[in-house]
Coordinates of N, CA and C in Angstrom, one line a residue:
X1 N 54.5 122.8 127.8 CA 55.2 121.6 127.2 C 56.5 122.0 126.6
X2 N 56.5 123.2 125.9 CA 57.8 123.6 125.3 C 58.9 123.9 126.4
X3 N 58.5 124.5 127.5 CA 59.4 124.8 128.6 C 59.9 123.5 129.1
X4 N 59.1 122.5 129.3 CA 59.5 121.2 129.9 C 60.5 120.5 129.0
X5 N 60.2 120.5 127.7 CA 61.1 119.9 126.7 C 62.5 120.6 126.8
X6 N 62.5 121.9 126.8 CA 63.8 122.6 126.8 C 64.6 122.3 128.1
X7 N 63.9 122.3 129.3 CA 64.5 122.0 130.5 C 65.1 120.6 130.5
X8 N 64.4 119.6 129.9 CA 64.9 118.3 129.8 C 66.2 118.2 128.9
X9 N 66.2 119.1 127.8 CA 67.3 119.2 126.9 C 68.5 119.7 127.7
X10 N 68.3 120.7 128.5 CA 69.4 121.2 129.3 C 70.0 120.2 130.3
X11 N 69.1 119.5 131.0 CA 69.5 118.5 131.9 C 70.3 117.3 131.2
X12 N 69.7 116.9 130.1 CA 70.4 115.8 129.4 C 71.7 116.1 128.8
X13 N 71.8 117.3 128.2 CA 73.1 117.7 127.6 C 74.1 118.0 128.6
X14 N 73.8 118.6 129.8 CA 74.7 118.8 130.8 C 75.2 117.5 131.4
X15 N 74.3 116.6 131.6 CA 74.8 115.3 132.2 C 75.6 114.5 131.2
X16 N 75.3 114.7 129.9 CA 76.0 113.9 128.9 C 77.4 114.4 128.7
X17 N 77.7 115.6 129.1 CA 79.1 116.2 129.0 C 80.0 115.6 130.0
X18 N 79.4 115.1 131.2 CA 80.3 114.6 132.3 C 80.0 113.2 132.6
X19 N 78.9 112.6 132.3 CA 78.6 111.3 132.8 C 79.2 110.2 131.8
X20 N 79.2 108.9 132.3 CA 79.7 107.9 131.4 C 78.7 107.7 130.2
X21 N 79.2 107.8 129.0 CA 78.3 107.7 127.8 C 77.6 106.4 127.8
X22 N 76.3 106.4 127.5 CA 75.5 105.2 127.4 C 75.6 104.5 126.1
X23 N 75.0 103.3 126.0 CA 74.8 102.6 124.7 C 76.1 102.4 123.9
X24 N 76.1 102.9 122.7 CA 77.2 102.7 121.8 C 78.5 103.3 122.3
X25 N 78.4 104.5 122.9 CA 79.6 105.1 123.5 C 80.3 104.2 124.5
X26 N 79.4 103.5 125.3 CA 79.9 102.6 126.4 C 80.6 101.4 125.7
X27 N 80.1 100.9 124.6 CA 80.7 99.8 123.9 C 82.0 100.2 123.3
X28 N 82.0 101.4 122.7 CA 83.3 101.9 122.1 C 84.4 102.1 123.2
X29 N 84.0 102.6 124.4 CA 84.9 102.8 125.5 C 85.5 101.5 125.9
X30 N 84.6 100.5 126.0 CA 85.0 99.1 126.4 C 86.0 98.6 125.4
X31 N 85.8 98.8 124.1 CA 86.7 98.3 123.1 C 88.1 99.0 123.3
X32 N 88.1 100.3 123.5 CA 89.3 101.1 123.8 C 90.1 100.5 124.9
X33 N 89.4 100.2 126.0 CA 90.0 99.6 127.2 C 90.6 98.3 126.9
X34 N 89.9 97.4 126.2 CA 90.4 96.1 125.9 C 91.6 96.2 125.0
X35 N 91.5 97.0 123.9 CA 92.6 97.1 122.9 C 93.8 97.7 123.6
X36 N 93.6 98.6 124.5 CA 94.8 99.3 125.2 C 95.4 98.2 126.1
X37 N 94.7 97.4 126.8 CA 95.2 96.4 127.7 C 96.0 95.4 126.8
X38 N 95.5 95.0 125.7 CA 96.2 94.0 124.8 C 97.5 94.6 124.4
X39 N 97.5 95.8 123.9 CA 98.7 96.4 123.4 C 99.7 96.6 124.6
X40 N 99.3 97.1 125.7 CA 100.1 97.3 126.8 C 100.8 96.0 127.3
X41 N 100.1 94.9 127.3 CA 100.7 93.6 127.7 C 101.8 93.2 126.8
X42 N 101.6 93.4 125.4 CA 102.7 93.0 124.5 C 103.8 94.0 124.5
X43 N 103.5 95.3 124.6 CA 104.6 96.3 124.6 C 105.5 96.2 125.8
X44 N 104.9 95.9 127.0 CA 105.7 95.9 128.2 C 106.8 94.8 128.1
X45 N 106.5 93.7 127.5 CA 107.4 92.5 127.5 C 108.2 92.4 126.2
X46 N 108.0 93.3 125.2 CA 108.7 93.2 124.0 C 110.2 93.1 124.1
X47 N 110.8 94.1 124.8 CA 112.3 94.1 124.8 C 112.8 92.9 125.6
X48 N 112.2 92.4 126.6 CA 112.6 91.2 127.3 C 112.5 90.0 126.5
X49 N 111.5 89.9 125.6 CA 111.4 88.8 124.7 C 112.4 88.8 123.6
X50 N 112.7 90.0 123.1 CA 113.7 90.2 122.1 C 115.1 89.9 122.6
X51 N 115.3 90.2 123.8 CA 116.7 89.9 124.4 C 117.0 88.4 124.4
X52 N 116.0 87.6 124.4 CA 116.3 86.1 124.5 C 116.3 85.5 123.1
X53 N 116.3 86.4 122.0 CA 116.3 85.9 120.7 C 117.6 86.3 120.0
X54 N 118.1 85.5 119.0 CA 119.2 85.9 118.2 C 118.8 87.0 117.2
X55 N 119.7 87.8 116.8 CA 119.4 89.0 115.9 C 118.6 88.6 114.7
X56 N 119.0 87.4 114.1 CA 118.3 87.0 112.8 C 117.2 86.0 113.0
X57 N 116.8 85.8 114.2 CA 115.7 84.9 114.5 C 114.4 85.6 113.9
X58 N 113.7 84.8 113.0 CA 112.5 85.4 112.4 C 111.4 85.8 113.4
X59 N 111.5 85.3 114.6 CA 110.5 85.6 115.6 C 110.7 87.1 116.1
X60 N 111.9 87.7 115.8 CA 112.1 89.1 116.2 C 111.1 90.0 115.4
X61 N 111.1 89.8 114.1 CA 110.2 90.6 113.3 C 108.8 90.4 113.7
X62 N 108.5 89.1 113.9 CA 107.1 88.7 114.2 C 106.6 89.4 115.5
X63 N 107.5 89.4 116.5 CA 107.2 90.0 117.8 C 106.9 91.5 117.7
X64 N 107.8 92.1 116.9 CA 107.6 93.6 116.7 C 106.3 93.9 116.0
X65 N 106.1 93.1 114.9 CA 104.8 93.3 114.1 C 103.6 93.0 115.0
X66 N 103.7 92.0 115.9 CA 102.5 91.8 116.7 C 102.2 93.0 117.6
X67 N 103.2 93.6 118.2 CA 103.0 94.8 119.0 C 102.5 95.9 118.1
X68 N 103.0 96.0 116.9 CA 102.6 97.1 116.0 C 101.1 96.9 115.7
X69 N 100.7 95.7 115.4 CA 99.3 95.4 115.1 C 98.4 95.8 116.3
X70 N 98.8 95.4 117.5 CA 98.1 95.7 118.7 C 98.0 97.2 118.9
X71 N 99.1 97.9 118.6 CA 99.1 99.4 118.7 C 98.1 100.0 117.7
X72 N 98.1 99.5 116.4 CA 97.2 99.9 115.4 C 95.7 99.7 115.8
X73 N 95.4 98.5 116.4 CA 94.1 98.2 116.9 C 93.6 99.2 118.0
X74 N 94.6 99.5 118.9 CA 94.3 100.4 120.0 C 93.9 101.8 119.4
X75 N 94.8 102.3 118.5 CA 94.6 103.6 118.0 C 93.3 103.7 117.1
X76 N 93.0 102.6 116.4 CA 91.8 102.5 115.6 C 90.5 102.6 116.5
X77 N 90.6 101.9 117.7 CA 89.5 101.9 118.6 C 89.3 103.3 119.2
X78 N 90.5 104.0 119.5 CA 90.4 105.4 120.0 C 89.8 106.3 119.0
X79 N 90.2 106.1 117.7 CA 89.7 106.9 116.6 C 88.1 106.8 116.5
X80 N 87.7 105.5 116.6 CA 86.2 105.3 116.5 C 85.5 105.9 117.7
X81 N 86.1 105.8 118.8 CA 85.4 106.5 120.0 C 85.3 108.0 119.9
X82 N 86.4 108.6 119.5 CA 86.4 110.1 119.4 C 85.6 110.6 118.2
X83 N 85.5 109.8 117.1 CA 84.7 110.2 116.0 C 83.2 110.1 116.4
X84 N 82.9 109.1 117.2 CA 81.5 109.0 117.6 C 81.2 110.1 118.6
X85 N 82.1 110.4 119.5 CA 81.9 111.5 120.5 C 81.8 112.8 119.8
X86 N 82.6 113.0 118.7 CA 82.5 114.3 117.9 C 81.1 114.4 117.3
X87 N 80.6 113.3 116.7 CA 79.3 113.3 116.1 C 78.2 113.7 117.1
X88 N 78.3 113.0 118.3 CA 77.3 113.3 119.3 C 77.4 114.8 119.8
X89 N 78.6 115.3 120.0 CA 78.8 116.6 120.4 C 78.3 117.6 119.4
X90 N 78.5 117.3 118.1 CA 78.0 118.2 117.1 C 76.4 118.2 117.1
X91 N 75.9 117.0 117.3 CA 74.4 116.9 117.3 C 73.8 117.7 118.5
X92 N 74.6 117.7 119.6 CA 74.1 118.4 120.8 C 74.2 119.9 120.5
X93 N 75.2 120.4 119.8 CA 75.4 121.8 119.5 C 74.2 122.2 118.6
X94 N 73.8 121.4 117.6 CA 72.7 121.7 116.7 C 71.4 121.7 117.5
X95 N 71.2 120.8 118.4 CA 70.0 120.7 119.2 C 69.8 121.9 120.1
X96 N 70.9 122.3 120.7 CA 70.8 123.5 121.6 C 70.6 124.8 120.7
X97 N 71.2 124.8 119.6 CA 71.0 126.0 118.7 C 69.6 126.1 118.3
X98 N 69.0 125.0 117.9 CA 67.5 125.0 117.5 C 66.7 125.4 118.7
X99 N 67.0 124.8 119.9 CA 66.2 125.1 121.1 C 66.3 126.6 121.4
X100 N 67.5 127.2 121.2 CA 67.7 128.6 121.5 C 66.9 129.4 120.5
X101 N 66.9 129.0 119.2 CA 66.2 129.8 118.2 C 64.7 129.7 118.5
X102 N 64.2 128.5 118.8 CA 62.8 128.4 119.2 C 62.4 129.2 120.4
X103 N 63.3 129.2 121.4 CA 63.0 130.0 122.6 C 63.0 131.5 122.3
X104 N 63.9 131.9 121.5 CA 64.0 133.4 121.1 C 62.6 133.8 120.4
X105 N 62.1 132.9 119.5 CA 60.9 133.2 118.8 C 59.7 133.2 119.9
X106 N 59.7 132.2 120.8 CA 58.7 132.2 121.8 C 58.7 133.4 122.7
X107 N 60.0 133.8 123.0 CA 60.1 135.0 123.9 C 59.6 136.3 123.2
X108 N 59.8 136.4 121.9 CA 59.3 137.5 121.1 C 57.7 137.5 121.2
X109 N 57.2 136.3 121.1 CA 55.7 136.2 121.1 C 55.2 136.6 122.5
X110 N 55.9 136.2 123.6 CA 55.5 136.6 124.9 C 55.6 138.1 125.1
X111 N 56.7 138.7 124.6 CA 56.9 140.1 124.7 C 55.8 140.9 123.9
X112 N 55.4 140.3 122.8 CA 54.3 140.9 122.0 C 53.0 140.9 122.8
X113 N 52.7 139.7 123.4 CA 51.5 139.5 124.2 C 51.5 140.4 125.4
X114 N 52.7 140.5 126.0 CA 52.8 141.4 127.2 C 52.5 142.8 126.8
X115 N 53.1 143.3 125.7 CA 52.9 144.7 125.3 C 51.4 144.9 124.9
X116 N 50.7 144.0 124.3 CA 49.3 144.1 124.0 C 48.5 144.2 125.3
X117 N 48.8 143.3 126.2 CA 48.1 143.3 127.5 C 48.3 144.6 128.2
X118 N 49.5 145.2 128.2 CA 49.8 146.4 128.8 C 49.0 147.6 128.2
X119 N 48.9 147.5 126.9 CA 48.1 148.6 126.2 C 46.6 148.5 126.5
X120 N 46.2 147.2 126.7 CA 44.8 147.0 127.1 C 44.6 147.6 128.5
X121 N 45.5 147.3 129.3 CA 45.4 147.8 130.7 C 45.3 149.3 130.8
X122 N 46.2 149.9 130.0 CA 46.2 151.4 130.0 C 44.9 151.9 129.4
X123 N 44.3 151.3 128.4 CA 43.1 151.7 127.8 C 41.9 151.6 128.8
X124 N 41.9 150.4 129.5 CA 40.8 150.1 130.5 C 40.9 151.1 131.6
X125 N 42.2 151.3 132.1 CA 42.3 152.3 133.2 C 41.8 153.7 132.8
X126 N 42.1 154.1 131.6 CA 41.6 155.4 131.1 C 40.1 155.4 131.1
X127 N 39.5 154.3 130.6 CA 38.0 154.2 130.6 C 37.5 154.3 132.0
X128 N 38.1 153.6 132.9 CA 37.7 153.6 134.3 C 37.7 155.0 134.9
X129 N 38.8 155.7 134.6 CA 38.9 157.1 135.1 C 37.8 158.0 134.5
X130 N 37.5 157.8 133.2 CA 36.4 158.6 132.6 C 35.1 158.2 133.2
X131 N 34.9 156.9 133.4 CA 33.6 156.4 134.0 C 33.4 156.9 135.4
X132 N 34.5 156.9 136.2 CA 34.4 157.4 137.6 C 33.9 158.8 137.6
X133 N 34.3 159.7 136.7 CA 33.8 161.0 136.6 C 32.3 161.0 136.3
X134 N 31.9 160.1 135.4 CA 30.5 160.1 135.0 C 29.7 159.5 136.1
X135 N 30.2 158.6 136.9 CA 29.4 157.9 137.9 C 29.0 159.0 139.0
X136 N 29.8 160.0 139.1 CA 29.5 161.0 140.1 C 28.2 161.7 139.7
X137 N 27.9 161.8 138.4 CA 26.8 162.5 137.9 C 25.6 161.6 137.5
X138 N 25.9 160.3 137.2 CA 24.9 159.4 136.7 C 25.0 158.1 137.4
X139 N 24.1 157.9 138.3 CA 24.1 156.7 139.2 C 23.8 155.4 138.4
X140 N 23.0 155.5 137.2 CA 22.7 154.4 136.4 C 23.9 153.7 135.7
X141 N 25.0 154.4 135.8 CA 26.2 153.8 135.2 C 27.0 152.9 136.2
X142 N 26.4 152.6 137.3 CA 27.0 151.8 138.3 C 27.4 150.4 137.8
X143 N 26.4 149.8 137.2 CA 26.6 148.4 136.7 C 27.7 148.4 135.6
X144 N 27.7 149.3 134.7 CA 28.7 149.4 133.7 C 30.1 149.6 134.4
X145 N 30.1 150.3 135.4 CA 31.4 150.5 136.2 C 31.9 149.3 136.8
X146 N 31.0 148.5 137.3 CA 31.4 147.2 137.9 C 31.9 146.2 136.9
X147 N 31.3 146.2 135.7 CA 31.7 145.3 134.6 C 33.1 145.8 134.1
X148 N 33.3 147.0 134.0 CA 34.6 147.6 133.5 C 35.7 147.3 134.6
X149 N 35.3 147.4 135.8 CA 36.3 147.1 136.9 C 36.7 145.6 136.8
X150 N 35.8 144.7 136.6 CA 36.1 143.3 136.5 C 37.0 143.1 135.3
X151 N 36.7 143.7 134.2 CA 37.6 143.6 133.0 C 39.0 144.1 133.3
X152 N 39.0 145.2 134.0 CA 40.4 145.8 134.3 C 41.2 144.8 135.2
X153 N 40.5 144.1 136.1 CA 41.2 143.1 136.9 C 41.7 142.0 136.1
X154 N 40.9 141.5 135.1 CA 41.4 140.4 134.2 C 42.6 140.9 133.4
X155 N 42.5 142.1 132.9 CA 43.7 142.6 132.2 C 44.9 142.7 133.0
X156 N 44.8 143.1 134.2 CA 45.9 143.2 135.1 C 46.5 141.8 135.4
X157 N 45.7 140.9 135.5 CA 46.1 139.5 135.7 C 46.9 139.0 134.5
X158 N 46.4 139.4 133.3 CA 47.1 139.0 132.1 C 48.5 139.6 132.1
X159 N 48.5 140.9 132.4 CA 49.8 141.6 132.4 C 50.8 141.0 133.4
X160 N 50.3 140.6 134.6 CA 51.1 140.0 135.6 C 51.6 138.6 135.2
X161 N 50.7 137.8 134.5 CA 51.1 136.5 134.0 C 52.1 136.7 132.9
X162 N 52.0 137.7 132.1 CA 52.9 137.9 131.0 C 54.3 138.3 131.5
X163 N 54.3 139.1 132.6 CA 55.5 139.5 133.3 C 56.3 138.3 133.8
X164 N 55.5 137.4 134.5 CA 56.1 136.2 135.0 C 56.7 135.3 133.9
X165 N 55.9 135.1 132.8 CA 56.3 134.3 131.7 C 57.6 134.9 131.1
X166 N 57.6 136.2 130.9 CA 58.8 136.9 130.4 C 60.0 136.7 131.2
X167 N 59.8 136.7 132.5 CA 61.0 136.5 133.4 C 61.5 135.0 133.3
X168 N 60.6 134.1 133.1 CA 60.9 132.7 133.0 C 61.7 132.5 131.6
X169 N 61.2 133.1 130.6 CA 61.8 133.0 129.3 C 63.2 133.6 129.3
X170 N 63.3 134.7 130.0 CA 64.7 135.4 130.1 C 65.7 134.5 130.7
X171 N 65.2 133.8 131.9 CA 66.1 132.9 132.6 C 66.5 131.7 131.7
X172 N 65.4 131.2 131.0 CA 65.6 130.0 130.2 C 66.6 130.3 129.0
X173 N 66.4 131.5 128.4 CA 67.3 131.9 127.3 C 68.7 132.0 127.8
X174 N 68.9 132.5 129.0 CA 70.3 132.6 129.5 C 70.9 131.3 129.8
X175 N 70.1 130.3 130.3 CA 70.5 129.0 130.6 C 70.9 128.3 129.3
X176 N 70.1 128.5 128.2 CA 70.4 127.9 126.9 C 71.7 128.4 126.3
X177 N 71.9 129.7 126.5 CA 73.1 130.3 126.0 C 74.3 129.8 126.7
X178 N 74.2 129.6 128.0 CA 75.3 129.0 128.8 C 75.6 127.5 128.3
X179 N 74.5 126.8 128.0 CA 74.6 125.4 127.6 C 75.2 125.4 126.2
X180 N 74.9 126.4 125.3 CA 75.5 126.4 124.0 C 77.0 126.6 124.1
X181 N 77.4 127.5 125.0 CA 78.8 127.8 125.1 C 79.5 126.5 125.6
X182 N 78.9 125.8 126.5 CA 79.5 124.5 127.1 C 79.6 123.5 126.0
X183 N 78.5 123.3 125.2 CA 78.5 122.3 124.1 C 79.6 122.7 123.0
X184 N 79.7 123.9 122.7 CA 80.7 124.3 121.7 C 82.1 124.1 122.2
X185 N 82.3 124.3 123.5 CA 83.6 124.1 124.2 C 84.0 122.6 124.2
X186 N 82.9 121.7 124.5 CA 83.1 120.3 124.4 C 83.5 119.8 123.0
X187 N 82.8 120.3 122.0 CA 83.0 119.9 120.7 C 84.5 120.3 120.3
X188 N 84.9 121.5 120.6 CA 86.3 121.9 120.3 C 87.3 121.1 121.0
X189 N 87.0 120.7 122.3 CA 87.9 119.8 123.0 C 88.1 118.5 122.4
X190 N 86.9 117.9 121.9 CA 87.0 116.6 121.2 C 87.8 116.7 119.9
X191 N 87.6 117.8 119.2 CA 88.4 118.0 117.9 C 89.9 118.1 118.2
X192 N 90.2 118.7 119.4 CA 91.6 118.7 119.8 C 92.1 117.3 120.1
X193 N 91.3 116.5 120.7 CA 91.7 115.1 121.0 C 91.9 114.3 119.7
X194 N 91.1 114.5 118.7 CA 91.2 113.9 117.4 C 92.5 114.3 116.7
X195 N 92.8 115.6 116.8 CA 94.0 116.0 116.1 C 95.2 115.4 116.8
X196 N 95.2 115.4 118.1 CA 96.3 114.8 118.9 C 96.5 113.3 118.6
X197 N 95.3 112.6 118.4 CA 95.4 111.2 118.1 C 96.0 110.9 116.7
X198 N 95.7 111.8 115.8 CA 96.3 111.7 114.5 C 97.8 111.8 114.5
X199 N 98.3 112.7 115.3 CA 99.7 112.9 115.5 C 100.3 111.6 116.2
X200 N 99.6 111.2 117.2 CA 100.1 110.0 117.9 C 100.2 108.8 117.1
X201 N 99.2 108.6 116.2 CA 99.1 107.5 115.3 C 100.3 107.5 114.4
X202 N 100.7 108.6 113.8 CA 101.8 108.7 112.9 C 103.1 108.4 113.6
X203 N 103.2 108.9 114.9 CA 104.5 108.7 115.6 C 104.7 107.2 116.0
X204 N 103.6 106.5 116.4 CA 103.7 105.1 116.7 C 104.0 104.3 115.4
X205 N 103.5 104.7 114.3 CA 103.8 104.0 113.0 C 105.2 104.1 112.7
X206 N 105.8 105.4 112.9 CA 107.2 105.6 112.6 C 108.1 104.8 113.6
X207 N 107.6 104.8 114.8 CA 108.4 104.1 115.8 C 108.6 102.6 115.5
X208 N 107.5 101.9 115.2 CA 107.6 100.5 114.9 C 108.3 100.2 113.6
X209 N 108.1 101.1 112.7 CA 108.9 100.9 111.4 C 110.4 101.0 111.6
X210 N 110.8 102.0 112.5 CA 112.2 102.1 112.8 C 112.7 101.0 113.7
X211 N 111.8 100.4 114.5 CA 112.2 99.3 115.3 C 112.4 98.0 114.5
X212 N 111.6 97.8 113.5 CA 111.8 96.7 112.5 C 113.1 96.9 111.7
X213 N 113.4 98.2 111.3 CA 114.6 98.5 110.5 C 115.8 98.3 111.4
X214 N 115.7 98.6 112.7 CA 116.8 98.4 113.6 C 117.1 96.9 113.7
X215 N 116.1 96.1 113.9 CA 116.3 94.6 114.0 C 116.9 94.1 112.7
X216 N 116.5 94.6 111.5 CA 117.1 94.2 110.3 C 118.6 94.6 110.2
X217 N 118.9 95.7 110.7 CA 120.3 96.2 110.7 C 121.2 95.3 111.6
X218 N 120.6 95.0 112.8 CA 121.4 94.1 113.7 C 121.6 92.8 113.2
X219 N 120.6 92.3 112.4 CA 120.8 91.0 111.8 C 121.9 91.0 110.7
X220 N 121.9 92.1 109.9 CA 122.8 92.3 108.8 C 124.3 92.4 109.4
X221 N 124.4 93.1 110.5 CA 125.8 93.2 111.1 C 126.2 91.8 111.6
X222 N 125.3 91.1 112.2 CA 125.7 89.8 112.7 C 126.1 88.8 111.6
X223 N 125.4 88.9 110.5 CA 125.7 88.0 109.3 C 127.0 88.3 108.7
X224 N 127.5 89.5 108.8 CA 128.8 89.9 108.2 C 129.9 89.1 108.9
X225 N 129.8 88.8 110.1 CA 130.9 88.1 110.9 C 132.0 89.0 111.1
X226 N 133.1 88.5 111.9 CA 134.3 89.3 112.2 C 135.1 89.6 110.9
X227 N 135.7 90.7 110.8 CA 136.6 91.0 109.7 C 137.9 90.3 109.8
X228 N 138.3 89.6 108.8 CA 139.6 88.9 108.8 C 140.7 89.8 108.5
X229 N 141.9 89.7 109.2 CA 143.0 90.6 109.0 C 143.6 90.2 107.6
X230 N 144.1 91.2 106.9 CA 144.8 91.0 105.6 C 146.1 90.4 105.8
X231 N 146.5 89.4 104.9 CA 147.8 88.8 105.0 C 148.9 89.7 104.3
X232 N 150.0 89.7 105.0 CA 151.1 90.5 104.4 C 151.7 89.8 103.2
X233 N 152.1 90.5 102.2 CA 152.7 90.0 101.0 C 154.1 89.5 101.3
X234 N 154.4 88.3 100.8 CA 155.8 87.8 101.0 C 156.8 88.5 100.1

């Protein structure tokens, strides 16, 4: 049962790193797509709409602010998505670490059982060797020899089973370590995306603030009107 659970963990975590995220992650991705489409629609037409307005038209500021709000909504949706992805990635890292610790403990138990079985095999083989010498001199020990031979076969089977289990555990531990590396890499990649998004958010905020300031400046220049020439003194 323990092996089956760990294999399922490996399969799920590996698929989760590359497949479309289910449930809440899918809903967050859908929100990102919708908010991005809304922002893109407004941003693409902003300059053409502003070109048809006078510099001091109040709709200029409103149009820029609408795009700014759409941009903020898009970036907020992205932030929610990546924060959820980071939480899931961290949970996966912890799950794999626990599975690896459990597997290491189980592997040690298997190694101990294997060593004990090997010691029993050596002891039984030694007893068989001694009994074989005795059998040559005492025929009545034949039944005891048969019983000891049967025990020796059981011990050998235990040793063989322990060897097979040890090989499986070794392969499973290696797979879990590979999975741990992959999960840590994914978590680091997501943190990189979050850091990049933080920078992008600040840049878009600065851009729209400067765009509004530019519109205000254009309005101020327009309101000043043409400069009148000074009259010469008579």
